[in-house]
Backbone as a printed PyTorch tensor [residue, N CA C, xyz], in Angstrom:
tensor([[[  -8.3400,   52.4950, -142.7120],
         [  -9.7290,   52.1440, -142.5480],
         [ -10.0450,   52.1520, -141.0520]],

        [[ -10.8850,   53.0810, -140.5990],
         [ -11.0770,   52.9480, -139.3460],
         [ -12.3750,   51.7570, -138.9080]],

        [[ -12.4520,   51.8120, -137.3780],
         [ -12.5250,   50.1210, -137.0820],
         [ -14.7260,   50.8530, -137.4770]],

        [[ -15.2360,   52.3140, -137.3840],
         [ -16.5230,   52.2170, -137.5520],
         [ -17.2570,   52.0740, -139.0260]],

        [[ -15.6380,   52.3090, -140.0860],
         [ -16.5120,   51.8750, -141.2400],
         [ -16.3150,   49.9050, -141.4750]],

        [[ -15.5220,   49.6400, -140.8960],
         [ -15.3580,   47.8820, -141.2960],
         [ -16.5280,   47.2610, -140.2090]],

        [[ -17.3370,   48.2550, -138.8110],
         [ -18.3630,   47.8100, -138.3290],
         [ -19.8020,   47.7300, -139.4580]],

        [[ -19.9070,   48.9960, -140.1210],
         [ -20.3950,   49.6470, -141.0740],
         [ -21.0490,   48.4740, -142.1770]],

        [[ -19.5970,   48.1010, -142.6660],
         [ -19.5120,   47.5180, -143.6780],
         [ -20.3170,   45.8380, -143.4160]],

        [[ -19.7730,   45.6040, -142.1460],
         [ -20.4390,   44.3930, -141.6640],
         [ -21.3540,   44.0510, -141.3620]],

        [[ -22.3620,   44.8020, -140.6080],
         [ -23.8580,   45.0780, -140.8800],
         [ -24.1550,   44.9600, -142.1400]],

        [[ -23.8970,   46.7540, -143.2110],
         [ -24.5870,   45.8000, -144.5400],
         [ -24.4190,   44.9420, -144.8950]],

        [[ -23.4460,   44.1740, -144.6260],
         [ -23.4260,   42.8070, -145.4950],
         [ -24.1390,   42.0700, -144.8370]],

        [[ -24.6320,   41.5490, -143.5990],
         [ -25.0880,   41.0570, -142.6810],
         [ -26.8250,   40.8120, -143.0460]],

        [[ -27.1820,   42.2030, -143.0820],
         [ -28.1830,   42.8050, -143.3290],
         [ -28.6740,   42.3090, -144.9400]],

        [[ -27.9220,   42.5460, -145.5680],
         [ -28.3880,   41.3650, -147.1040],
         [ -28.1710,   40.1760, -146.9080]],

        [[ -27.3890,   39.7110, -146.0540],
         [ -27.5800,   38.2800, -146.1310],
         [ -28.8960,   37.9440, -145.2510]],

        [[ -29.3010,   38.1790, -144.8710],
         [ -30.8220,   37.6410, -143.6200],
         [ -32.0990,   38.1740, -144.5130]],

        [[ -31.9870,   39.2060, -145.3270],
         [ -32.9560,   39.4250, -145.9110],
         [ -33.0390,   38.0270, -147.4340]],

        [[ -31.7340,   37.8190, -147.8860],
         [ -31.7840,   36.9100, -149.4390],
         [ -31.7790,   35.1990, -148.8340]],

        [[ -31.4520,   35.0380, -147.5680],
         [ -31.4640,   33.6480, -147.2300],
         [ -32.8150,   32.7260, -147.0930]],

        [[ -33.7270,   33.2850, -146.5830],
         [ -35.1960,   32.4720, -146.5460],
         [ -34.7300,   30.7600, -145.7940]],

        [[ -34.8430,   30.1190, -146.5990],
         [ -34.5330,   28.6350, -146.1260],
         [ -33.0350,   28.0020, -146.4390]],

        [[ -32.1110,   29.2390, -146.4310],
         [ -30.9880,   28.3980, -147.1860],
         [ -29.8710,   28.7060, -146.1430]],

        [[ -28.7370,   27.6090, -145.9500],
         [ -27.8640,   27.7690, -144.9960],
         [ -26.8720,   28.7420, -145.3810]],

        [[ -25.8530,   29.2820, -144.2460],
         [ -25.4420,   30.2940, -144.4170],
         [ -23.9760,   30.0830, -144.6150]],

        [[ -22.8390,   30.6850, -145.7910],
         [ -21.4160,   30.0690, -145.8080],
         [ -20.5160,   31.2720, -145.1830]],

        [[ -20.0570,   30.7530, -144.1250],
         [ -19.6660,   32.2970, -142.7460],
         [ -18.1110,   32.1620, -143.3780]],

        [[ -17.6110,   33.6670, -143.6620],
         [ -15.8690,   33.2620, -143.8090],
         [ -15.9730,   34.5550, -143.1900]],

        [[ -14.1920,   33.5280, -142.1160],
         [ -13.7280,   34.7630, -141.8890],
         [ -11.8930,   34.4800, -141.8360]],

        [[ -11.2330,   35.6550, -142.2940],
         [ -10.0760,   35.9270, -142.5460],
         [  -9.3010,   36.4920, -141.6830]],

        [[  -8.0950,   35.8320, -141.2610],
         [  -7.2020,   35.8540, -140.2650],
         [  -5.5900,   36.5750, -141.4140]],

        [[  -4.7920,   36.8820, -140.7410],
         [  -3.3160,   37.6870, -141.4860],
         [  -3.2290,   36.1610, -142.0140]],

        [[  -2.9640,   35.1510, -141.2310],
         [  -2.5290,   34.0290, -141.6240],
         [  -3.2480,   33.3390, -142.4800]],

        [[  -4.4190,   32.9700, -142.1500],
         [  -5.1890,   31.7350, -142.3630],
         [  -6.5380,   32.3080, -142.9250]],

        [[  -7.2790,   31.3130, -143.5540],
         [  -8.6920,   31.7040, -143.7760],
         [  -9.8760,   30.5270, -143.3160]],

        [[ -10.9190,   30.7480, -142.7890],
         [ -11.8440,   29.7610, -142.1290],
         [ -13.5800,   29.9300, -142.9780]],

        [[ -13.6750,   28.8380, -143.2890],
         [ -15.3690,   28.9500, -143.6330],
         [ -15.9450,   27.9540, -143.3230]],

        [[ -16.9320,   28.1180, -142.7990],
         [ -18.3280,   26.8770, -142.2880],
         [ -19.7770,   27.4780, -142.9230]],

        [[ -20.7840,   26.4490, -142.9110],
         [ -21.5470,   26.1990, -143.2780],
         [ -22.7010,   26.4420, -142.1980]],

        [[ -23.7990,   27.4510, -141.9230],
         [ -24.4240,   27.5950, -140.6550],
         [ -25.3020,   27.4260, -140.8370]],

        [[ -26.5040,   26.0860, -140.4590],
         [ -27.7620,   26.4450, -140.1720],
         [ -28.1960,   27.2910, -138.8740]],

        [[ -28.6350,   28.4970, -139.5330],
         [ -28.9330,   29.4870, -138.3370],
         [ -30.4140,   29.2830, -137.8150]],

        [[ -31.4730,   28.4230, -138.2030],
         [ -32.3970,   27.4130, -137.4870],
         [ -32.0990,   27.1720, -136.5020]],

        [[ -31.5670,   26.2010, -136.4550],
         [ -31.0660,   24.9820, -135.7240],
         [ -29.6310,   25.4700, -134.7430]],

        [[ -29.1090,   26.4330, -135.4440],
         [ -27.5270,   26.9800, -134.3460],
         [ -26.6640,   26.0200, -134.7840]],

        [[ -26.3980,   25.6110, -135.6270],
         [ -25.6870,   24.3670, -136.0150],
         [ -24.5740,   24.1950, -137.2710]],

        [[ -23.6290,   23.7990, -136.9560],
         [ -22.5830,   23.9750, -137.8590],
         [ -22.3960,   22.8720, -139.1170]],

        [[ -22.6910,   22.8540, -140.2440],
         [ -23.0820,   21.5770, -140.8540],
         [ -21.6210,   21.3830, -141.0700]],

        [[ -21.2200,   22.1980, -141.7860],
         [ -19.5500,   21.6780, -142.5830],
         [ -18.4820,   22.6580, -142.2180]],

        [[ -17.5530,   22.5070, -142.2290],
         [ -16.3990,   23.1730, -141.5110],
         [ -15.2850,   23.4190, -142.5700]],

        [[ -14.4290,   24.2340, -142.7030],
         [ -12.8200,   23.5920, -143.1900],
         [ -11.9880,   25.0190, -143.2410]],

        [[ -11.0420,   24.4230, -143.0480],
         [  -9.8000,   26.3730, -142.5590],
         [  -8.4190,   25.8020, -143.6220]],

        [[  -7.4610,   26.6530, -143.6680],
         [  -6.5510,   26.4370, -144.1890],
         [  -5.3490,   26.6910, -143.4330]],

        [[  -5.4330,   25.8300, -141.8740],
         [  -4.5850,   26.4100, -141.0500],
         [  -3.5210,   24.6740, -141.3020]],

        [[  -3.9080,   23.8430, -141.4930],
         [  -3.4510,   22.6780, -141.6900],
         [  -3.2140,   22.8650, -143.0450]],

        [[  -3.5860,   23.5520, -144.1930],
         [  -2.3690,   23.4920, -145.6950],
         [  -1.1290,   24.5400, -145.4790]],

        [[  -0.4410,   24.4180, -145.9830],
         [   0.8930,   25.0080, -145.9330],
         [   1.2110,   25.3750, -147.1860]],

        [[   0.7050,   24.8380, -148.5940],
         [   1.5910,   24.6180, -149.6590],
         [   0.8410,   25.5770, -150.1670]],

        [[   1.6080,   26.4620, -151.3110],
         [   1.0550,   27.5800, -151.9550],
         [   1.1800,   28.7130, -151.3680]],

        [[   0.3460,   29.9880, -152.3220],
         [   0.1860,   31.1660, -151.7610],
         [  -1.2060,   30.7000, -150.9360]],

        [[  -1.5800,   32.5740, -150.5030],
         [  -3.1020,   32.6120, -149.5640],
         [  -3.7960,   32.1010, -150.2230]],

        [[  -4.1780,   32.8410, -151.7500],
         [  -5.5990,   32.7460, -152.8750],
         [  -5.2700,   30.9430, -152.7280]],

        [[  -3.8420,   30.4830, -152.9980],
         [  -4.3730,   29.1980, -153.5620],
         [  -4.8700,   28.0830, -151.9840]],

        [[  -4.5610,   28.7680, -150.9620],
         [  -4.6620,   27.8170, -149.9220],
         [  -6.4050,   28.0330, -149.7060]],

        [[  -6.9990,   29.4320, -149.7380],
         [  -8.3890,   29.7920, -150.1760],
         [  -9.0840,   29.0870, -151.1270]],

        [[  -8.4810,   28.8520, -151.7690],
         [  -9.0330,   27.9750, -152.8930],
         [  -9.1930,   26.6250, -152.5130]],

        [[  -8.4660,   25.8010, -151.8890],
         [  -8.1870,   24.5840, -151.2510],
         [  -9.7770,   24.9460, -150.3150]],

        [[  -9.4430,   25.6510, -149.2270],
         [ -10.8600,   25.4490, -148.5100],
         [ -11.9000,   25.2210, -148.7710]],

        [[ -12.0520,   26.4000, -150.3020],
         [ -13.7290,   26.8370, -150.8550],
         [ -13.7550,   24.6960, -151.7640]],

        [[ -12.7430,   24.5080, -152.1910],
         [ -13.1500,   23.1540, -152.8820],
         [ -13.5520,   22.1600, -151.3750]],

        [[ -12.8900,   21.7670, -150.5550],
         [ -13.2180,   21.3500, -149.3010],
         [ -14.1920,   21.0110, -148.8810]],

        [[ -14.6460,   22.7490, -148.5630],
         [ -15.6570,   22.9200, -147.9300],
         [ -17.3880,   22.7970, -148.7920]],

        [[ -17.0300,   22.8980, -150.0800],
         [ -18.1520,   22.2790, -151.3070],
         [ -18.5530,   20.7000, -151.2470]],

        [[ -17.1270,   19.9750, -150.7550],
         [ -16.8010,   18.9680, -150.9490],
         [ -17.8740,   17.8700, -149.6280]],

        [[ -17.2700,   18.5600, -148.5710],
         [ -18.2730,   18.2640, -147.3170],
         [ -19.5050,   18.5740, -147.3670]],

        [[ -20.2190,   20.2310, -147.8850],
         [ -21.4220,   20.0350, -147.8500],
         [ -22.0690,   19.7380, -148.8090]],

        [[ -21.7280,   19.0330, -150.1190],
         [ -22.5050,   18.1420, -151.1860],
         [ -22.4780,   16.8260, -150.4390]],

        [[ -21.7550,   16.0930, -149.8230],
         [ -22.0080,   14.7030, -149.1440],
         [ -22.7030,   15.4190, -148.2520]],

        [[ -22.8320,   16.1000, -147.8060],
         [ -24.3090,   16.2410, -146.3030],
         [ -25.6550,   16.6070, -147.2100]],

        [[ -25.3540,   16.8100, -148.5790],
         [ -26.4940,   17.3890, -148.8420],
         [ -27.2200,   18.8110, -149.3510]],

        [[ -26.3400,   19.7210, -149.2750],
         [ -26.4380,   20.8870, -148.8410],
         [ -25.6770,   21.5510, -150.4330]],

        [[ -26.5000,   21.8510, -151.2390],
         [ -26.2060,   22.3890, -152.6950],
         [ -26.5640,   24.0810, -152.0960]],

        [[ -27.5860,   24.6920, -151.8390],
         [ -27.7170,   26.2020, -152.0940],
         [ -27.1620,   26.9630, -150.4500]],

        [[ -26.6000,   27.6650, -150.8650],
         [ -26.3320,   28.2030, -149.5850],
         [ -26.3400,   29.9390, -150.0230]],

        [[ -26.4180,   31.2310, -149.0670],
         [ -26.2700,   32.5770, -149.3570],
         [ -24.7990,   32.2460, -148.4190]],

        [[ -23.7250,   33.2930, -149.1940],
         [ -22.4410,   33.6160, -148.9160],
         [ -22.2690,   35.1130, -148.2510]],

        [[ -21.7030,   34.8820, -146.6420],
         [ -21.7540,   35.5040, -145.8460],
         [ -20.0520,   36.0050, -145.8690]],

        [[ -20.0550,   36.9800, -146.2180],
         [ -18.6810,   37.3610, -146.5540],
         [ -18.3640,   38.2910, -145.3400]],

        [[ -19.0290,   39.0040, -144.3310],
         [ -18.9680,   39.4370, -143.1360],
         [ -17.9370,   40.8360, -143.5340]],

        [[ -17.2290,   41.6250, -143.0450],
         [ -16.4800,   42.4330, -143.0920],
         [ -15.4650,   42.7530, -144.3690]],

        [[ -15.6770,   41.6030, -144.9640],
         [ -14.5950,   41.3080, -145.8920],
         [ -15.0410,   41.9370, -147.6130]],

        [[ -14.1860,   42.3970, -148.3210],
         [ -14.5450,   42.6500, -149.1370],
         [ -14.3650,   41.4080, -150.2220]],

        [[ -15.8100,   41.1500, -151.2540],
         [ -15.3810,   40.0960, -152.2170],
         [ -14.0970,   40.3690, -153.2000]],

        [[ -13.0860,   40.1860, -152.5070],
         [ -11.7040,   40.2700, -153.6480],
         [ -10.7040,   39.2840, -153.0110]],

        [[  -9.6860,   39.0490, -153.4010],
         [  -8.7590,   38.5430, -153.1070],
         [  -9.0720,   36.7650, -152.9600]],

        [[  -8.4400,   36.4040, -151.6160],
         [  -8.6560,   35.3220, -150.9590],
         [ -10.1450,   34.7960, -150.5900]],

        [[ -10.8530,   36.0600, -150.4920],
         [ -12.4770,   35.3650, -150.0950],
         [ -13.5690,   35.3830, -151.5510]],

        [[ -12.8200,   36.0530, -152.5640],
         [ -13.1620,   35.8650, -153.9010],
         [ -12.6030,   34.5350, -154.5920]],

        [[ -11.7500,   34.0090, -154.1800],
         [ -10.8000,   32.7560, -154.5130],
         [ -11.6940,   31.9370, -153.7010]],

        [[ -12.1450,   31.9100, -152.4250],
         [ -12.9670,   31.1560, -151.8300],
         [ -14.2600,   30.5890, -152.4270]],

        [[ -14.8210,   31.8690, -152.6960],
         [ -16.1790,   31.5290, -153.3230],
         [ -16.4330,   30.4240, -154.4550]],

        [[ -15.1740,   31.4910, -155.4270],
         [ -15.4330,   30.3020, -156.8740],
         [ -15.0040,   29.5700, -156.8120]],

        [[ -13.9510,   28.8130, -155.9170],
         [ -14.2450,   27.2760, -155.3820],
         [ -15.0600,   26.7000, -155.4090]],

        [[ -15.5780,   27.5660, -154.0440],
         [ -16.8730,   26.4570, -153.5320],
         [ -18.1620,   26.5390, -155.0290]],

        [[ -18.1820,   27.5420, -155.6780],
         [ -19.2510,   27.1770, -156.9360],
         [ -18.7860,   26.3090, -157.6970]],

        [[ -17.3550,   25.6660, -157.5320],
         [ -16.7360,   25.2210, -158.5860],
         [ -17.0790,   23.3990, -158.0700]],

        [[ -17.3480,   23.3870, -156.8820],
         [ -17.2370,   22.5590, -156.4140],
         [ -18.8180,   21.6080, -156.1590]],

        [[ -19.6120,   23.0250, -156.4570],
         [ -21.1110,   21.9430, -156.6220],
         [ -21.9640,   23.3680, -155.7950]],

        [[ -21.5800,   23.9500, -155.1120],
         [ -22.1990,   24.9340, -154.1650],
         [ -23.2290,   26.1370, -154.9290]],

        [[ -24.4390,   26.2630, -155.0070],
         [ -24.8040,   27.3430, -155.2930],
         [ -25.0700,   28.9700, -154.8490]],

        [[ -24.8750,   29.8210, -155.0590],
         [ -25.1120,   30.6840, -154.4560],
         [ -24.9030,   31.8110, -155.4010]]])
């Protein structure tokens, strides 16, 4: 995969997410060899509501340490408040670990 179609790819996704969001915060993941990271962005405000990575779990495979985050990170932004969000999957394709992410976080109270 060369590096202008994963630029490619990131725009469109980019590009649907700003058009389907309107008033709703944004759930940013991004995926490391190791680790996986997602927060919660009000892009209003520049502001990071909820946070959570899986660089502090250890136990399991990737999907299940992904999975740990997406519950987490549902977990933090239902106590702030924050039920609908558009899922910003950035470069990444929905499979694997950032597909394990998601239905977490729906599993967890998150709409999207």
């Amino acid at each position: 995969m060369s590096a202008q179609t994963t630029i490619r790819r990131k725009l469109r996704a980019r590009r649907k997410v700003r058009t389907a969001a309107g008033e709703r915060l944004r759930l940013s993941v991004y995926r490391s060899s190791k680790h996986i990271y997602a927060q919660i962005i009000d892009d209003s405000k520049g502001v990071t509501v909820a946070a959570a990575s899986s660089a502090g779990l250890t136990n399991g495979s990737k999907s299940d340490s992904a999975s740990a985050v997406g519950k987490a990170l549902a977990e933090a932004a239902v106590a702030k408040g924050v039920k609908q969000v558009v899922f910003d999957r950035g470069q990444y394709r929905y499979h694997g670990r950032v597909k394990a992410l998601a239905e977490a976080a729906r599993e967890g109270g998150l709409d999207f």
